[in-house]
mmCIF file of C-alpha atoms in Angstrom:
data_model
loop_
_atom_site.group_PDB
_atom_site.id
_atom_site.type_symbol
_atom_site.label_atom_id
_atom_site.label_comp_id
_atom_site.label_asym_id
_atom_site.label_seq_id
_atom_site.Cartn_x
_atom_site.Cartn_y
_atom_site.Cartn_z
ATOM 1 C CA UNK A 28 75.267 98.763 39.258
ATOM 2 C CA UNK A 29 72.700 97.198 41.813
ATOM 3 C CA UNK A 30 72.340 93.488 41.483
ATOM 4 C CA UNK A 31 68.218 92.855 40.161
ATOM 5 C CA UNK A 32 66.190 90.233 42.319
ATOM 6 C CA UNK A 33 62.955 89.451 43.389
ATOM 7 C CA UNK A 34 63.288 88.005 46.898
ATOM 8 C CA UNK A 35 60.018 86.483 47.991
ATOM 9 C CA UNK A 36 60.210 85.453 51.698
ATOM 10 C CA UNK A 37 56.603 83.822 52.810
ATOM 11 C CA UNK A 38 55.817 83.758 56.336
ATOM 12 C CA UNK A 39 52.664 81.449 56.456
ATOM 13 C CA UNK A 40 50.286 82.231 59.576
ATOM 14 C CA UNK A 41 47.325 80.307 60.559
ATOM 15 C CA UNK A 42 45.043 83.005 62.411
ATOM 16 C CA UNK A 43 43.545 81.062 65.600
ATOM 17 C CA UNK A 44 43.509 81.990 68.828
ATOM 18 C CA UNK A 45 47.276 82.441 69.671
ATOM 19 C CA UNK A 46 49.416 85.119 71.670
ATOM 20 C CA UNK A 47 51.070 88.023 70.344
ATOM 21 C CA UNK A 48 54.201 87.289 67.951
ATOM 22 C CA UNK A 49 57.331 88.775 69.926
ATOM 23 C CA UNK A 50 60.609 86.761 68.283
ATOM 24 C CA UNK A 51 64.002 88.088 69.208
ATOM 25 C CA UNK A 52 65.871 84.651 68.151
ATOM 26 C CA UNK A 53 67.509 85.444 71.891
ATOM 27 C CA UNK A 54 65.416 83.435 74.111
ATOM 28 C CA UNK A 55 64.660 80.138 74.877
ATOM 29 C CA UNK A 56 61.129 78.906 74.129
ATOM 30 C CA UNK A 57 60.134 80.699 71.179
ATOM 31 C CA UNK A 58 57.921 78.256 69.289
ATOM 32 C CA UNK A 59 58.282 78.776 65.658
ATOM 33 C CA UNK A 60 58.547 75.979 62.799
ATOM 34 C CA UNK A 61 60.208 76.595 59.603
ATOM 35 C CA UNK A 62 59.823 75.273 56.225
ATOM 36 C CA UNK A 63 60.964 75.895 52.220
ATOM 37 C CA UNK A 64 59.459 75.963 49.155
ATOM 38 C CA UNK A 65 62.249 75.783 46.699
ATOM 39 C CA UNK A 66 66.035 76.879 46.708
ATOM 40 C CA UNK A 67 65.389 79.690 49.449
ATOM 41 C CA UNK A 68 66.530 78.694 53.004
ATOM 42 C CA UNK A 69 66.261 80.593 55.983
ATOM 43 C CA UNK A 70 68.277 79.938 59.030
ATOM 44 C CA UNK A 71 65.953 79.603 62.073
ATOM 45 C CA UNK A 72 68.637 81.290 64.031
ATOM 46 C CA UNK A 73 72.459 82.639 63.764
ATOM 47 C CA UNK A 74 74.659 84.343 65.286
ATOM 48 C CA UNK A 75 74.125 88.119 64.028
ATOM 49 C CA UNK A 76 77.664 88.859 62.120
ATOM 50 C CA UNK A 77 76.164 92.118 61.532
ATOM 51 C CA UNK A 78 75.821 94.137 64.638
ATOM 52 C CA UNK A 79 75.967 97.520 63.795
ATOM 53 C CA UNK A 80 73.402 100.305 64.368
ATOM 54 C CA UNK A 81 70.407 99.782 65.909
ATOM 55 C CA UNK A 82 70.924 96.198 66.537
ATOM 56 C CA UNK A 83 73.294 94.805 68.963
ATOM 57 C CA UNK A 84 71.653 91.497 69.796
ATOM 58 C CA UNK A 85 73.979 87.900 69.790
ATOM 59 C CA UNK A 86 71.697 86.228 67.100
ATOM 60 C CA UNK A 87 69.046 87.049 64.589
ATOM 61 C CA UNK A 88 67.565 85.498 61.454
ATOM 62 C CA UNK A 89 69.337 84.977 58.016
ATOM 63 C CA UNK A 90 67.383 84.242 54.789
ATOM 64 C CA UNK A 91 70.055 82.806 52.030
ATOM 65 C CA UNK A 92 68.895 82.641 48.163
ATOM 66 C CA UNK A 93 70.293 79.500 46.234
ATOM 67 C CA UNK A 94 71.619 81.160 42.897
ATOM 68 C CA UNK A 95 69.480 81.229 39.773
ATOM 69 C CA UNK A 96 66.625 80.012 41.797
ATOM 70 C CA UNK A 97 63.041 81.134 40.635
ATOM 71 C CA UNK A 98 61.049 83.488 41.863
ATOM 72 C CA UNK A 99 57.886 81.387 43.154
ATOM 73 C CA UNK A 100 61.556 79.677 45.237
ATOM 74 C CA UNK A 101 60.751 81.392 48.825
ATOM 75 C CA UNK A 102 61.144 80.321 52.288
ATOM 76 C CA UNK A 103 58.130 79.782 54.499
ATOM 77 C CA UNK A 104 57.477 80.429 58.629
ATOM 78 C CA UNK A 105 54.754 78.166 59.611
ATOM 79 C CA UNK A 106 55.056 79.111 63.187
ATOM 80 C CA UNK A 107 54.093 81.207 65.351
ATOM 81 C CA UNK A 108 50.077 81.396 65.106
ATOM 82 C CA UNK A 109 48.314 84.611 66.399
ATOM 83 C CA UNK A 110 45.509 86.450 65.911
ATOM 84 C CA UNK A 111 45.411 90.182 63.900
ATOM 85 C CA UNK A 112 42.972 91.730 65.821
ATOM 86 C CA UNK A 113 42.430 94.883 67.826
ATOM 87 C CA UNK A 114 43.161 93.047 71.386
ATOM 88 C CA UNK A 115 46.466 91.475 70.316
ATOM 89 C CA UNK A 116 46.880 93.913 67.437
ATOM 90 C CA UNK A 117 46.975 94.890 63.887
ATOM 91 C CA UNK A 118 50.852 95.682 63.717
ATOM 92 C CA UNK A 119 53.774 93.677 62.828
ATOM 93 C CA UNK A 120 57.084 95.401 63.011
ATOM 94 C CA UNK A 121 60.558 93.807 62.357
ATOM 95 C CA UNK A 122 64.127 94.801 61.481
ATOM 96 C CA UNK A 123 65.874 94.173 58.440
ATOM 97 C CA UNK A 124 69.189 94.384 56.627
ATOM 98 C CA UNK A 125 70.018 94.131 53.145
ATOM 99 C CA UNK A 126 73.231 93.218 51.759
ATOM 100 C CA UNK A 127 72.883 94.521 48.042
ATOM 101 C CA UNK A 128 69.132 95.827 47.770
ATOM 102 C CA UNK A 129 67.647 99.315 48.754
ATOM 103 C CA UNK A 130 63.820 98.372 47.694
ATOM 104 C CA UNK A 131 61.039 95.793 48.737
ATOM 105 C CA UNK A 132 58.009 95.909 49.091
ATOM 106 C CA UNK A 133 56.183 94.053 52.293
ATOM 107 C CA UNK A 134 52.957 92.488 51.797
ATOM 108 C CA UNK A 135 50.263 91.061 53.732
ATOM 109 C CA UNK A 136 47.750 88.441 52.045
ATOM 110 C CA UNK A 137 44.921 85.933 52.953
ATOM 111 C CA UNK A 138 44.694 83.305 50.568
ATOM 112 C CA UNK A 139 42.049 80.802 50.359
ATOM 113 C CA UNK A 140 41.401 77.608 48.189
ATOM 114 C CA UNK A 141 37.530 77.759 46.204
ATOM 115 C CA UNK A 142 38.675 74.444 44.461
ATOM 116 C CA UNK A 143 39.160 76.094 41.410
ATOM 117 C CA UNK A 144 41.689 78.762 42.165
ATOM 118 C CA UNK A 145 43.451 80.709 45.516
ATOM 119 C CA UNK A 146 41.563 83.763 46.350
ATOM 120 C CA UNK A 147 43.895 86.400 47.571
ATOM 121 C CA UNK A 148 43.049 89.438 49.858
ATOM 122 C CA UNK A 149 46.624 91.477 50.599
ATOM 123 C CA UNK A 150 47.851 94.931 51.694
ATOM 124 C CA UNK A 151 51.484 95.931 50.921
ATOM 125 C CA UNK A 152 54.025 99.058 51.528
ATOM 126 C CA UNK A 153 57.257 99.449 49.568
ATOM 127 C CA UNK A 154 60.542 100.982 51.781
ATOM 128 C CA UNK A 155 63.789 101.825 50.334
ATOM 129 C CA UNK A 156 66.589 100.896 53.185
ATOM 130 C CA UNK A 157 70.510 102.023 52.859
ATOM 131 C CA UNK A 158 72.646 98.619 52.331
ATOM 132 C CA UNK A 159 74.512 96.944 55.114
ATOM 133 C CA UNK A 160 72.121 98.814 57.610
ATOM 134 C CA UNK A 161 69.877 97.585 60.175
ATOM 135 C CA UNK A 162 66.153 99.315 59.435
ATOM 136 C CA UNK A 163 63.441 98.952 61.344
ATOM 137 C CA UNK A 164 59.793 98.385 58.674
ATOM 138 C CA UNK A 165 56.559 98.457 60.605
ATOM 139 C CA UNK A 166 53.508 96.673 58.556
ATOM 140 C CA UNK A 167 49.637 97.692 59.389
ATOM 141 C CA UNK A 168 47.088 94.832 58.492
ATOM 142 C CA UNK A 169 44.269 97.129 59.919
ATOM 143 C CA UNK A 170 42.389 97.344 56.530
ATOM 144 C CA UNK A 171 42.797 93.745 56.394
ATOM 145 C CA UNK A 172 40.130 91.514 56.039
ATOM 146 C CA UNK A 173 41.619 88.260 57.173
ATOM 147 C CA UNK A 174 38.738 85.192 57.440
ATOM 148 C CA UNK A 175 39.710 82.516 60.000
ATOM 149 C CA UNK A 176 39.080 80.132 57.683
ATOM 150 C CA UNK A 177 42.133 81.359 55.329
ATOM 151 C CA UNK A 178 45.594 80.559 55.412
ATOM 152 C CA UNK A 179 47.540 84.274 56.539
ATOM 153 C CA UNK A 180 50.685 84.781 54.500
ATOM 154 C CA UNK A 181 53.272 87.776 54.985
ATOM 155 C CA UNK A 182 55.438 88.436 52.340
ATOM 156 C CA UNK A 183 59.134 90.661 51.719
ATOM 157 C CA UNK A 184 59.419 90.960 47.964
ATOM 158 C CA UNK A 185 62.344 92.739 47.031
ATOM 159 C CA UNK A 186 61.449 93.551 43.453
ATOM 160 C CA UNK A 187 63.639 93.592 40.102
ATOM 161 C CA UNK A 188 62.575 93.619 36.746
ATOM 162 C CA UNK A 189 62.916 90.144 35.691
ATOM 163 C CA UNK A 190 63.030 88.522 39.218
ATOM 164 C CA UNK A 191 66.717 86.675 38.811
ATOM 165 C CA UNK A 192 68.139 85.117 41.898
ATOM 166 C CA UNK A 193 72.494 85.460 42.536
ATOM 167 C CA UNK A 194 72.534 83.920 46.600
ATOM 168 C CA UNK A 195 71.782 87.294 48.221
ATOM 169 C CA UNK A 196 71.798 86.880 52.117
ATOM 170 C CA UNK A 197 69.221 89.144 54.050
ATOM 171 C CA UNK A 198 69.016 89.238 57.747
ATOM 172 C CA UNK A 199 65.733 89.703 59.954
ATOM 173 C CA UNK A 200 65.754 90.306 63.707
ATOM 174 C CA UNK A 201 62.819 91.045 66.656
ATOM 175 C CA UNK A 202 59.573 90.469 64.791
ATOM 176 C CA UNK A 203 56.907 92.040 66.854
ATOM 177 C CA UNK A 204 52.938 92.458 67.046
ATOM 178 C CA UNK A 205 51.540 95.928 68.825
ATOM 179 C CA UNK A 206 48.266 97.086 69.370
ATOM 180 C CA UNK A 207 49.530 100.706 68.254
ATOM 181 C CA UNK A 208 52.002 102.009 65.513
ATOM 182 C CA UNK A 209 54.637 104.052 66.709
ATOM 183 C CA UNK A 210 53.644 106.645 64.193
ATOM 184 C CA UNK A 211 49.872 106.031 64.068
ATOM 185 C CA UNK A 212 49.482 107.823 67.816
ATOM 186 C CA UNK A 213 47.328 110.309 68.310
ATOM 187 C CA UNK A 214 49.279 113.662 69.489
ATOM 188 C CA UNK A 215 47.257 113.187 72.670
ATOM 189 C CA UNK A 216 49.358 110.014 73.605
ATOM 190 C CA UNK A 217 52.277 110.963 72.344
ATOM 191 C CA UNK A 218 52.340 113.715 74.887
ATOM 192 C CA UNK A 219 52.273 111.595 77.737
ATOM 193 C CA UNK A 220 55.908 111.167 77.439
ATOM 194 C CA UNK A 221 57.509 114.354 78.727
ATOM 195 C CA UNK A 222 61.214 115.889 76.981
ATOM 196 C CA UNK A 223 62.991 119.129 76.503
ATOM 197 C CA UNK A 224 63.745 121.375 74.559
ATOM 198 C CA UNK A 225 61.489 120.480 72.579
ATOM 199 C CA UNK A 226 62.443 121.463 69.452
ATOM 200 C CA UNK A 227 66.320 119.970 69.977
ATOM 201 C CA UNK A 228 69.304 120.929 68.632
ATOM 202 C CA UNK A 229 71.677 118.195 70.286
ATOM 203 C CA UNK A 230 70.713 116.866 73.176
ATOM 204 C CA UNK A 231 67.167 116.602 74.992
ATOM 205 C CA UNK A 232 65.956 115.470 78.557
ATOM 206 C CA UNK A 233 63.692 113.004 79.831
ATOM 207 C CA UNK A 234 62.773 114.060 83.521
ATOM 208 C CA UNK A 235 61.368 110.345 84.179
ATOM 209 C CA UNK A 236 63.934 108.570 82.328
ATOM 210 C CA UNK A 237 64.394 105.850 85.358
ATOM 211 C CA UNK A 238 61.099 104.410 84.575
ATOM 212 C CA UNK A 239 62.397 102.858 81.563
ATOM 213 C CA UNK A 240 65.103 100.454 80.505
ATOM 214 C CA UNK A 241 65.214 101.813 76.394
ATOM 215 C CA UNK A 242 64.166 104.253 74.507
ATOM 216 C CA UNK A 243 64.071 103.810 70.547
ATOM 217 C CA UNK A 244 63.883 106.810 67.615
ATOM 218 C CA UNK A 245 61.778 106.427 64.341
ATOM 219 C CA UNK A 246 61.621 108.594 61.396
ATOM 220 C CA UNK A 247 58.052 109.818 59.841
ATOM 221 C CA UNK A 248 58.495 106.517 57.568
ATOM 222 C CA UNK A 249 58.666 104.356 60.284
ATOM 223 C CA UNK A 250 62.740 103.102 60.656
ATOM 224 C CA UNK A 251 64.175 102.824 63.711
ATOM 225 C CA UNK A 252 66.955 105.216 63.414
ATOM 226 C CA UNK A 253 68.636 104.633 67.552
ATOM 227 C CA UNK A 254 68.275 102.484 70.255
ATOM 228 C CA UNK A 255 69.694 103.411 73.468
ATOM 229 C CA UNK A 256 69.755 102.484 76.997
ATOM 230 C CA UNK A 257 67.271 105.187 79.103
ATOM 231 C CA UNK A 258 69.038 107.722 80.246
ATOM 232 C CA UNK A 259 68.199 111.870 81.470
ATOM 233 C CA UNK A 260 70.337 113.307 78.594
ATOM 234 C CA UNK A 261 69.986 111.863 74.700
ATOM 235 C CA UNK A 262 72.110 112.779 72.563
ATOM 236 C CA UNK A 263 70.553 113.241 68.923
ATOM 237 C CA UNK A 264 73.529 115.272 67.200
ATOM 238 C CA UNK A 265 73.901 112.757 64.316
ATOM 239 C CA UNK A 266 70.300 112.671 63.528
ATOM 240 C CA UNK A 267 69.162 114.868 60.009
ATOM 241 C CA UNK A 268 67.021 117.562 60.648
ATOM 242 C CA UNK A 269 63.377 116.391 60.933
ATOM 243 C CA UNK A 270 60.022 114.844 62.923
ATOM 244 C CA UNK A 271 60.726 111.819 64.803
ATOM 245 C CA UNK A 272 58.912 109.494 67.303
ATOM 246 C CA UNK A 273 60.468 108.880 70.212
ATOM 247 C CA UNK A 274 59.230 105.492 72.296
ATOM 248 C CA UNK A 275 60.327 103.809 75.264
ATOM 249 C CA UNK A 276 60.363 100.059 75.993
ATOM 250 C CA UNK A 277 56.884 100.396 77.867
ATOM 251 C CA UNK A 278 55.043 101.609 75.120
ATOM 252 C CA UNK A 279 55.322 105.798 76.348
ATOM 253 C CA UNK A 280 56.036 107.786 73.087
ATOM 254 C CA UNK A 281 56.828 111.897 71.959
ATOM 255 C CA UNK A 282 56.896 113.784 69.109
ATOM 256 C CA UNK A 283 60.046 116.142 68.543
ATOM 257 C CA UNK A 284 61.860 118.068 66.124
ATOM 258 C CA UNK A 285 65.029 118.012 65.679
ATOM 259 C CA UNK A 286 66.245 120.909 64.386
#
């Protein structure tokens, strides 16, 4: 039976005039301060132990529970500061994996202090994932009202019914802020990226496929379901029948059915 927890991960985010966020835990130079607020800890940055999938890369982040901790136990990102606006955008994306739980809910808040009690405005999305499985979760703050004057939290709850702790490791890799969601395209830009057939069977074509170093594959829910180097043939033979998005590493995306 699937272990219950409520996992509460808190990435605080002071909104001032910052670039976009754009951590791969790869690079040198990536400015971001970590912090805890109870038995939670989360690893700035680790070797990744679980490449499989869509995710490849040497090192991402791990967030570790401390067993029987609490639920209002959660580990908190300080760092980086940006902006969620329409210039540097409204859309966080990341990749997750889950050790033993399909369901959690992401959440985006302002809070504020009146003196007398935190005032809270917040969005939030639940996704179910498949354990031991890199997914991709994309998060739009567009109906947001954040004030500049708040303190910008983002949250990963995963949710149980009476929010027990047992040392659950979760794993988060390449959190990233885009002016568009891959799936919130009009059909007029996603046709700017030319492939065929179009419905697909197997494999499809992309004429101009030496323009780009990647392409990536998302469902209609918004998990990243391949990764692959750019190349004229893709192969999509293992993919369920369905609508997905396809989008290359300079932003070009298409709409195809795979059949």
């Amino acid at each position: 039976m699937m272990k219950k927890l409520l996992l509460l991960l808190t990435l605080t985010l002071t909104i001032t005039s910052y670039s976009q966020v754009n951590v791969t835990y790869e690079t040198g130079g990536q400015a971001y301060t970590l912090g805890t607020n109870g038995g939670v800890t989360l690893n700035e940055a680790i070797s990744n132990d679980e490449k499989t999938g869509i995710n490849l890369s040497d090192n991402c982040g791990r967030i570790t529970e401390t067993n029987g901790a609490f639920d209002w136990d959660f580990a908190v990102w300080n760092d980086p500061k940006f902006n969620l606006n329409a210039a540097q955008g409204h859309f966080i994306s990341l990749k997750v994996l889950s050790k033993n739980e399909t369901s959690f809910t992401l959440k985006a808040q302002t809070r504020h202090w009146t003196g007398a009690a935190n005032e809270f405005n917040q969005i939030e999305q639940t996704v179910n994932v498949a354990l031991n499985t890199w997914t991709t979760v994309e998060f739009d703050f567009s109906s947001a009202t954040f004030n500049n004057n708040w303190t910008n939290q983002f949250a990963f709850q995963f949710n149980s019914a009476n929010g027990a702790r047992d040392g659950d490791v979760y794993y988060i890799d390449d959190i990233v802020q885009s002016t568009n969601s891959v799936l919130g395209v009009e059909d007029k830009s996603l046709n700017k990226l030319t492939i065929s057939p179009n419905p697909v069977t197997n494999r499809f074509n992309i004429p101009d496929y030496q323009k780009f170093k990647s392409v990536s594959i998302y469902n209609l829910i918004g998990q990243e379901v391949k990764q692959l180097t750019s190349e004229r043939t893709i192969d999509v033979s293992d993919l369920t029948s369905g609508i997905y998005i396809l989008k290359t590493d300079t932003g070009s995306t298409s709409k195809f059915v795979k059949q």
